[in-house]
Coordinates of C-alpha atoms in Angstrom, one line a residue:
G29 CA -0.2 -4.8 -13.6
E30 CA 2.4 -6.0 -16.3
A31 CA 2.2 -9.8 -16.8
P32 CA 5.8 -11.6 -15.6
N33 CA 8.5 -11.8 -18.2
S34 CA 10.4 -14.4 -16.3
M35 CA 6.5 -17.6 -17.0
N36 CA 9.0 -20.3 -16.8
E37 CA 10.1 -20.1 -13.3
E38 CA 9.1 -22.9 -11.6
G39 CA 7.7 -20.0 -8.6
I40 CA 5.8 -18.3 -11.1
M41 CA 3.7 -20.8 -12.3
G42 CA 3.1 -23.0 -9.6
D43 CA 1.9 -19.8 -8.2
I44 CA -0.5 -18.8 -11.4
Y45 CA -1.4 -22.5 -11.2
E46 CA -2.2 -21.6 -7.2
K47 CA -4.4 -18.2 -8.8
V48 CA -6.1 -20.2 -11.5
R49 CA -8.1 -22.7 -8.8
Q50 CA -8.5 -19.9 -7.3
R51 CA -10.5 -17.6 -9.7
L52 CA -12.1 -21.5 -10.7
D53 CA -13.3 -22.5 -6.5
M54 CA -14.4 -18.6 -6.6
F55 CA -18.2 -20.1 -9.2
P56 CA -20.5 -21.4 -6.5
Q57 CA -19.8 -25.0 -8.2
G58 CA -16.3 -25.1 -6.8
F59 CA -12.7 -26.4 -7.3
P60 CA -11.2 -27.1 -3.9
K61 CA -7.7 -27.2 -2.9
T62 CA -6.2 -30.9 -2.2
A63 CA -3.4 -32.1 -0.2
S64 CA -1.8 -34.0 -2.7
G65 CA -2.0 -30.9 -5.5
V66 CA -3.9 -33.3 -8.1
E67 CA -6.2 -29.7 -8.8
L68 CA -2.5 -28.2 -10.5
E69 CA -1.6 -31.2 -12.3
I70 CA -4.9 -30.5 -13.7
L71 CA -4.4 -26.8 -14.7
R72 CA -0.9 -27.7 -15.8
R73 CA -2.1 -30.2 -18.5
L74 CA -4.7 -27.4 -19.3
F75 CA -3.3 -24.4 -19.1
T76 CA -0.1 -22.5 -20.5
P77 CA 1.1 -19.7 -18.4
E78 CA 0.0 -17.1 -20.7
E79 CA -3.1 -18.8 -20.7
G80 CA -4.1 -18.6 -17.2
E81 CA -2.8 -14.9 -17.0
I82 CA -5.6 -14.2 -19.7
M83 CA -7.6 -16.3 -17.9
L84 CA -7.4 -14.1 -14.3
A85 CA -8.3 -11.2 -15.9
L86 CA -11.9 -12.3 -17.1
R87 CA -15.5 -12.5 -16.1
P88 CA -17.9 -14.4 -15.3
S89 CA -20.1 -12.2 -17.4
V90 CA -19.3 -12.0 -21.2
E91 CA -17.5 -9.5 -23.1
P92 CA -15.7 -8.8 -26.0
A93 CA -11.5 -9.3 -26.7
S94 CA -11.2 -5.4 -26.7
V95 CA -12.3 -4.6 -23.2
V96 CA -10.2 -7.6 -22.1
A97 CA -6.9 -6.9 -23.5
A98 CA -7.6 -3.1 -22.1
R99 CA -7.8 -4.6 -18.8
L100 CA -4.2 -5.9 -19.6
S101 CA -2.8 -3.9 -21.6
R102 CA -2.7 -5.8 -24.4
D103 CA -3.3 -5.7 -27.8
A104 CA -6.7 -5.9 -29.1
E105 CA -6.2 -8.2 -32.2
E106 CA -3.4 -10.0 -30.8
M107 CA -6.8 -10.9 -27.4
E108 CA -9.0 -11.6 -29.6
K109 CA -7.3 -14.2 -31.6
L110 CA -6.0 -16.2 -27.9
L111 CA -8.7 -16.3 -26.4
Y112 CA -10.5 -17.2 -29.4
E113 CA -7.7 -20.4 -29.1
M114 CA -8.7 -20.7 -25.5
S115 CA -12.2 -20.9 -26.0
K116 CA -11.3 -23.9 -28.6
K117 CA -9.3 -25.8 -25.9
G118 CA -12.7 -25.2 -24.5
L119 CA -10.9 -23.1 -21.3
I120 CA -12.9 -20.6 -21.1
M121 CA -16.9 -20.0 -22.6
R122 CA -17.3 -17.9 -26.1
I123 CA -20.9 -16.8 -27.5
R124 CA -21.5 -15.7 -30.9
T125 CA -24.5 -12.8 -30.1
P126 CA -26.9 -12.1 -33.1
D127 CA -25.3 -8.9 -34.8
G128 CA -22.4 -11.0 -34.6
Q129 CA -20.5 -9.7 -31.7
T130 CA -18.0 -12.8 -29.8
L131 CA -18.3 -12.2 -26.2
Y132 CA -16.2 -14.5 -24.1
N133 CA -16.3 -15.4 -20.7
L134 CA -15.1 -17.6 -17.2
A135 CA -16.5 -21.1 -17.5
P136 CA -16.6 -23.6 -14.0
W137 CA -14.8 -26.5 -14.1
I138 CA -18.3 -28.5 -13.9
V139 CA -20.1 -28.4 -16.0
G140 CA -17.7 -26.6 -17.9
I141 CA -13.7 -26.8 -18.2
W142 CA -14.3 -30.6 -17.9
E143 CA -17.1 -31.5 -19.7
F144 CA -15.3 -29.1 -22.4
Q145 CA -12.1 -32.2 -22.7
L146 CA -14.1 -34.6 -24.6
K147 CA -10.5 -34.2 -27.5
N148 CA -8.6 -34.0 -24.3
L149 CA -9.0 -37.1 -23.4
D150 CA -6.9 -39.5 -22.7
Q151 CA -6.0 -43.0 -19.5
E152 CA -4.1 -40.2 -17.8
F153 CA -6.2 -37.5 -18.2
A154 CA -9.0 -39.8 -16.2
K155 CA -7.0 -41.2 -13.8
L156 CA -5.9 -37.4 -12.4
K157 CA -10.2 -36.2 -12.7
E158 CA -11.2 -39.1 -11.3
R159 CA -8.5 -38.9 -7.9
Y160 CA -9.4 -34.7 -8.2
A161 CA -13.7 -36.0 -7.7
E162 CA -12.1 -38.2 -4.9
E163 CA -10.1 -36.3 -2.8
G164 CA -12.0 -33.3 -3.9
M165 CA -14.8 -32.2 -5.9
I166 CA -17.0 -35.6 -3.7
P167 CA -16.2 -33.9 -0.7
E168 CA -17.8 -30.8 -1.3
R169 CA -20.4 -32.5 -3.2
R170 CA -21.1 -34.6 0.7
K171 CA -21.8 -30.9 2.3
A172 CA -24.3 -29.6 -0.4
K173 CA -28.5 -30.0 -0.3
I174 CA -28.5 -28.1 -3.4
S175 CA -28.3 -30.2 -6.4
G176 CA -27.9 -28.2 -10.2
F177 CA -28.6 -31.6 -11.7
R178 CA -32.4 -32.0 -11.8
T179 CA -34.2 -35.6 -13.1
I180 CA -36.6 -35.7 -16.1
P181 CA -39.1 -37.8 -16.4
V182 CA -40.2 -40.2 -19.8
E183 CA -42.5 -37.9 -21.2
K184 CA -44.9 -40.8 -22.4
E185 CA -45.3 -41.9 -18.3
I186 CA -47.3 -38.3 -17.3
I187 CA -49.6 -37.2 -20.3
G188 CA -52.4 -37.8 -17.6
A189 CA -51.4 -35.7 -15.1
A190 CA -53.0 -32.8 -14.8
E191 CA -49.9 -30.5 -14.2
V192 CA -47.1 -31.0 -15.7
E193 CA -44.8 -28.7 -15.3
P194 CA -42.9 -27.1 -19.0
Y195 CA -39.6 -28.1 -17.6
E196 CA -40.4 -31.7 -16.7
K197 CA -40.8 -32.3 -20.5
V198 CA -38.4 -32.8 -23.0
S199 CA -41.0 -31.5 -25.4
E200 CA -41.5 -27.9 -24.5
I201 CA -37.4 -28.1 -23.6
L202 CA -36.2 -28.7 -27.2
N203 CA -39.0 -26.4 -28.5
A204 CA -38.0 -23.8 -26.9
H205 CA -34.3 -23.9 -28.9
T206 CA -33.8 -24.1 -32.9
K207 CA -30.5 -24.8 -32.6
F208 CA -28.7 -28.4 -31.7
A209 CA -26.4 -30.1 -31.5
V210 CA -25.2 -33.8 -29.3
A211 CA -22.0 -35.1 -28.5
E212 CA -20.4 -37.8 -27.1
C213 CA -21.2 -38.8 -22.9
I214 CA -17.9 -37.5 -21.2
C215 CA -18.8 -39.6 -18.6
R216 CA -19.8 -43.3 -20.5
K217 CA -16.2 -41.8 -22.5
E218 CA -14.0 -41.3 -19.2
R219 CA -15.0 -44.6 -17.7
K220 CA -14.6 -46.6 -21.4
I221 CA -11.0 -45.1 -20.9
M222 CA -10.7 -46.5 -17.4
G223 CA -11.4 -50.0 -18.7
E224 CA -14.8 -49.6 -16.7
G225 CA -17.9 -48.7 -17.2
C226 CA -21.5 -49.7 -20.1
D227 CA -21.5 -50.5 -23.5
K228 CA -24.7 -47.9 -23.7
L229 CA -25.1 -44.9 -26.3
M230 CA -22.2 -42.7 -25.9
E231 CA -23.7 -39.9 -28.6
A232 CA -26.1 -38.7 -26.1
C233 CA -25.3 -35.3 -24.9
M234 CA -27.5 -32.6 -26.9
I235 CA -26.6 -29.3 -26.6
L236 CA -29.2 -26.2 -27.7
G237 CA -29.0 -22.7 -28.5
P238 CA -26.1 -20.7 -28.3
W239 CA -23.8 -23.6 -26.7
A240 CA -24.8 -25.6 -29.4
D241 CA -22.6 -22.8 -31.6
Y242 CA -19.6 -23.3 -29.7
Y243 CA -19.6 -27.4 -29.9
I244 CA -20.3 -27.6 -33.5
E245 CA -17.8 -24.6 -33.6
N246 CA -15.2 -26.3 -31.8
G247 CA -16.1 -30.2 -33.0
F248 CA -16.9 -31.5 -29.5
G249 CA -20.4 -32.4 -31.0
R250 CA -22.0 -32.2 -34.5
E251 CA -25.0 -30.4 -35.3
I252 CA -28.6 -32.1 -36.0
T253 CA -32.0 -31.3 -36.3
R254 CA -34.7 -31.2 -33.4
E255 CA -36.6 -34.4 -35.3
E256 CA -32.9 -36.3 -34.5
A257 CA -32.8 -35.3 -31.2
R258 CA -36.2 -36.6 -30.4
E259 CA -34.9 -40.0 -31.9
I260 CA -31.6 -39.4 -29.7
I261 CA -34.6 -39.4 -26.7
L262 CA -36.2 -42.1 -27.6
K263 CA -33.4 -44.7 -28.1
A264 CA -31.8 -43.0 -24.4
E265 CA -34.9 -44.1 -22.9
E266 CA -35.1 -47.7 -24.5
Q267 CA -31.5 -48.4 -23.7
G268 CA -32.9 -46.5 -20.3
L269 CA -30.8 -44.1 -19.1
V270 CA -32.6 -40.7 -17.3
H271 CA -32.8 -37.5 -18.9
C272 CA -31.3 -34.7 -16.8
S273 CA -30.7 -30.6 -17.0
S274 CA -30.2 -28.0 -15.1
N275 CA -32.3 -26.7 -12.1
Q276 CA -34.0 -24.3 -13.5
K277 CA -37.3 -23.6 -15.5
G278 CA -36.2 -21.3 -18.3
A279 CA -34.4 -21.9 -21.6
K280 CA -32.2 -25.0 -20.8
L281 CA -28.6 -25.3 -22.9
F282 CA -28.1 -28.7 -22.6
I283 CA -30.3 -32.8 -21.9
C284 CA -28.2 -35.5 -20.5
N285 CA -29.1 -38.6 -20.7
C286 CA -27.7 -40.8 -17.8
C287 CA -26.8 -44.2 -17.0
G288 CA -25.9 -45.8 -12.9
C289 CA -22.9 -46.9 -13.4
C290 CA -21.2 -43.9 -15.3
C291 CA -22.7 -40.7 -15.1
G292 CA -20.8 -38.5 -12.5
V293 CA -23.8 -37.6 -10.8
M294 CA -25.2 -40.3 -10.9
R295 CA -22.3 -42.1 -9.7
N296 CA -21.8 -39.6 -6.6
V297 CA -26.3 -41.2 -5.4
N298 CA -25.2 -44.9 -5.6
K299 CA -21.4 -45.3 -5.6
Y300 CA -21.6 -42.9 -1.8
N301 CA -24.9 -42.3 -0.6
I302 CA -25.3 -38.6 -1.3
P303 CA -29.1 -38.6 -2.5
T304 CA -29.1 -34.9 -3.0
A305 CA -26.1 -34.5 -6.0
L306 CA -29.4 -35.1 -7.9
T307 CA -32.7 -33.5 -7.4
K308 CA -35.4 -35.3 -8.2
S309 CA -38.8 -35.0 -10.5
N310 CA -41.9 -34.0 -9.2
Y311 CA -42.6 -37.5 -9.8
Y312 CA -42.1 -40.9 -8.1
A313 CA -43.3 -44.0 -8.9
K314 CA -46.3 -45.8 -7.5
V315 CA -46.3 -50.8 -8.1
D316 CA -50.1 -53.1 -8.2
P317 CA -48.6 -55.8 -6.2
E318 CA -52.2 -56.8 -7.5
T319 CA -50.6 -57.4 -11.3
C320 CA -47.4 -57.5 -9.8
T321 CA -45.7 -60.7 -11.0
G322 CA -41.8 -59.7 -9.4
C323 CA -40.1 -60.4 -12.9
E324 CA -37.5 -57.7 -12.2
I325 CA -37.3 -56.3 -15.3
C326 CA -38.0 -52.8 -14.1
V327 CA -34.9 -54.1 -11.0
D328 CA -32.2 -53.5 -14.2
R329 CA -33.8 -50.4 -15.7
C330 CA -33.4 -48.7 -12.2
Q331 CA -30.8 -46.0 -12.3
V332 CA -30.5 -45.4 -8.7
N333 CA -30.8 -48.8 -7.3
S334 CA -34.5 -47.9 -6.0
I335 CA -36.6 -51.0 -6.8
Q336 CA -36.4 -54.8 -4.7
V337 CA -37.7 -57.9 -6.0
Q338 CA -39.8 -59.3 -1.8
D339 CA -42.1 -62.0 -1.9
G340 CA -42.9 -62.4 -5.5
S341 CA -43.3 -58.3 -6.1
A342 CA -41.6 -55.2 -6.7
K343 CA -41.0 -52.7 -4.0
I344 CA -39.9 -48.8 -4.8
E345 CA -37.9 -47.3 -2.1
K346 CA -39.9 -44.3 -2.4
A347 CA -37.2 -42.3 -1.0
R348 CA -34.4 -43.3 -3.5
C349 CA -36.6 -42.7 -6.2
I350 CA -35.9 -40.2 -8.2
G351 CA -38.6 -40.2 -10.6
C352 CA -37.6 -40.7 -13.7
G353 CA -40.2 -43.1 -15.0
L354 CA -37.5 -46.0 -16.7
C355 CA -39.3 -48.7 -14.5
I356 CA -42.7 -48.2 -16.3
S357 CA -42.2 -48.5 -19.8
T358 CA -40.9 -52.0 -19.7
C359 CA -43.4 -53.3 -17.3
P360 CA -44.4 -56.2 -19.4
T361 CA -47.9 -56.3 -17.2
E362 CA -48.3 -52.2 -16.2
S363 CA -48.1 -52.5 -12.6
I364 CA -46.2 -49.3 -12.3
S365 CA -47.8 -46.1 -12.5
L366 CA -45.5 -42.0 -12.4
V367 CA -47.5 -40.8 -9.2
R368 CA -47.6 -36.5 -8.5
K369 CA -46.3 -35.5 -5.8
E370 CA -47.8 -33.4 -3.2
K371 CA -47.3 -29.6 -3.5
D372 CA -45.2 -30.1 0.0
D373 CA -42.5 -32.4 -1.3
I374 CA -42.3 -31.3 -4.5
P375 CA -38.1 -30.2 -4.8
V376 CA -37.1 -26.4 -5.5
I377 CA -37.1 -25.5 -9.0
F378 CA -35.7 -21.8 -10.0
P379 CA -37.0 -19.5 -11.5
D380 CA -33.5 -19.0 -14.4
P381 CA -29.7 -20.3 -13.9
L382 CA -28.5 -17.2 -12.2
A383 CA -30.9 -17.9 -9.2
L384 CA -29.8 -21.7 -9.3
V385 CA -25.9 -20.7 -9.8
Q386 CA -26.3 -17.9 -6.8
A387 CA -28.8 -19.7 -4.5
I388 CA -25.9 -23.2 -4.5
G389 CA -22.9 -19.9 -4.2
K390 CA -25.4 -18.8 -0.9
E391 CA -25.3 -22.7 0.5
K392 CA -21.5 -21.9 0.1
G393 CA -20.8 -18.5 0.9
K394 CA -20.0 -17.9 -2.2
A395 CA -21.1 -14.4 -4.1
F396 CA -21.7 -15.2 -7.6
P397 CA -21.5 -12.6 -10.1
F398 CA -18.5 -12.3 -8.5
E399 CA -15.7 -9.1 -10.0

């Protein structure tokens, strides 16, 4: 149908933002309704009413602007400009095909629109997002068992293991790509704006492959080489940051370097005691009490509070350990090692991003992809 002319009328505007919310909520990651309506405040801040109308015509699968224009009975050239501007604002995704075609599709709230707001972050926006997390996203997360986020262990700590999967090795994840970008960590940036958080590495989010193009062209991040990406990984390990990526085997499009005080996912594990917010690695840390001196260096390194020193020796709560290996790399007596889990204890990893999102959707009763 035709877009309404009187877009400035309050009723129609309210209506358009609720429709945009519903559209985002169709993603398995969700964008739930709250009693306070804080999510509509976020959408009003992000989308103009016209952008909201256009967003409703997009699909989760990529397509050229001409197809969207036809769907809305709009001019194709004008639609190309509008979609490009929306993608520059981080409201929708844009990818370039090898033959130079530009395609557009919907982005979920997380991982997606929120992460793309690096340049728009101020205290008011950070407070709105936190309120929405508390009222809308965290209650949903408590019910969910499947996490899209997975720990990647410190590579040098698993070298001796008999079976190291490619998805467990940062080097293999980097080798699968030729294009790399690094961006500020949205989580640490948000906490800093709120006057909280830590002073760990800010430029720590690595974007890979087709997403790297999007970040570089939008000015969300800067282009780096594979070698620079490796250096950032080592710096992150030094600072005690946990490598995380998507919980799937195929080519991954990002590597996060996370801390327990700022990271949205790890804060869910720590603050709200939601262990299912993060998929653990295929390993767990084990202490040799004979050589451990109880120095507590590992206690400070652990981002999920799984280590305590009791009776002069470190004790690791196996159920809480995420298998990152950060406690091992700085142990002065080499008393900690990563042990591969038994086959039945190894967390499920999905074959590709679609299978992952479909599994999250199935758990919530949402079909993906949707029309």
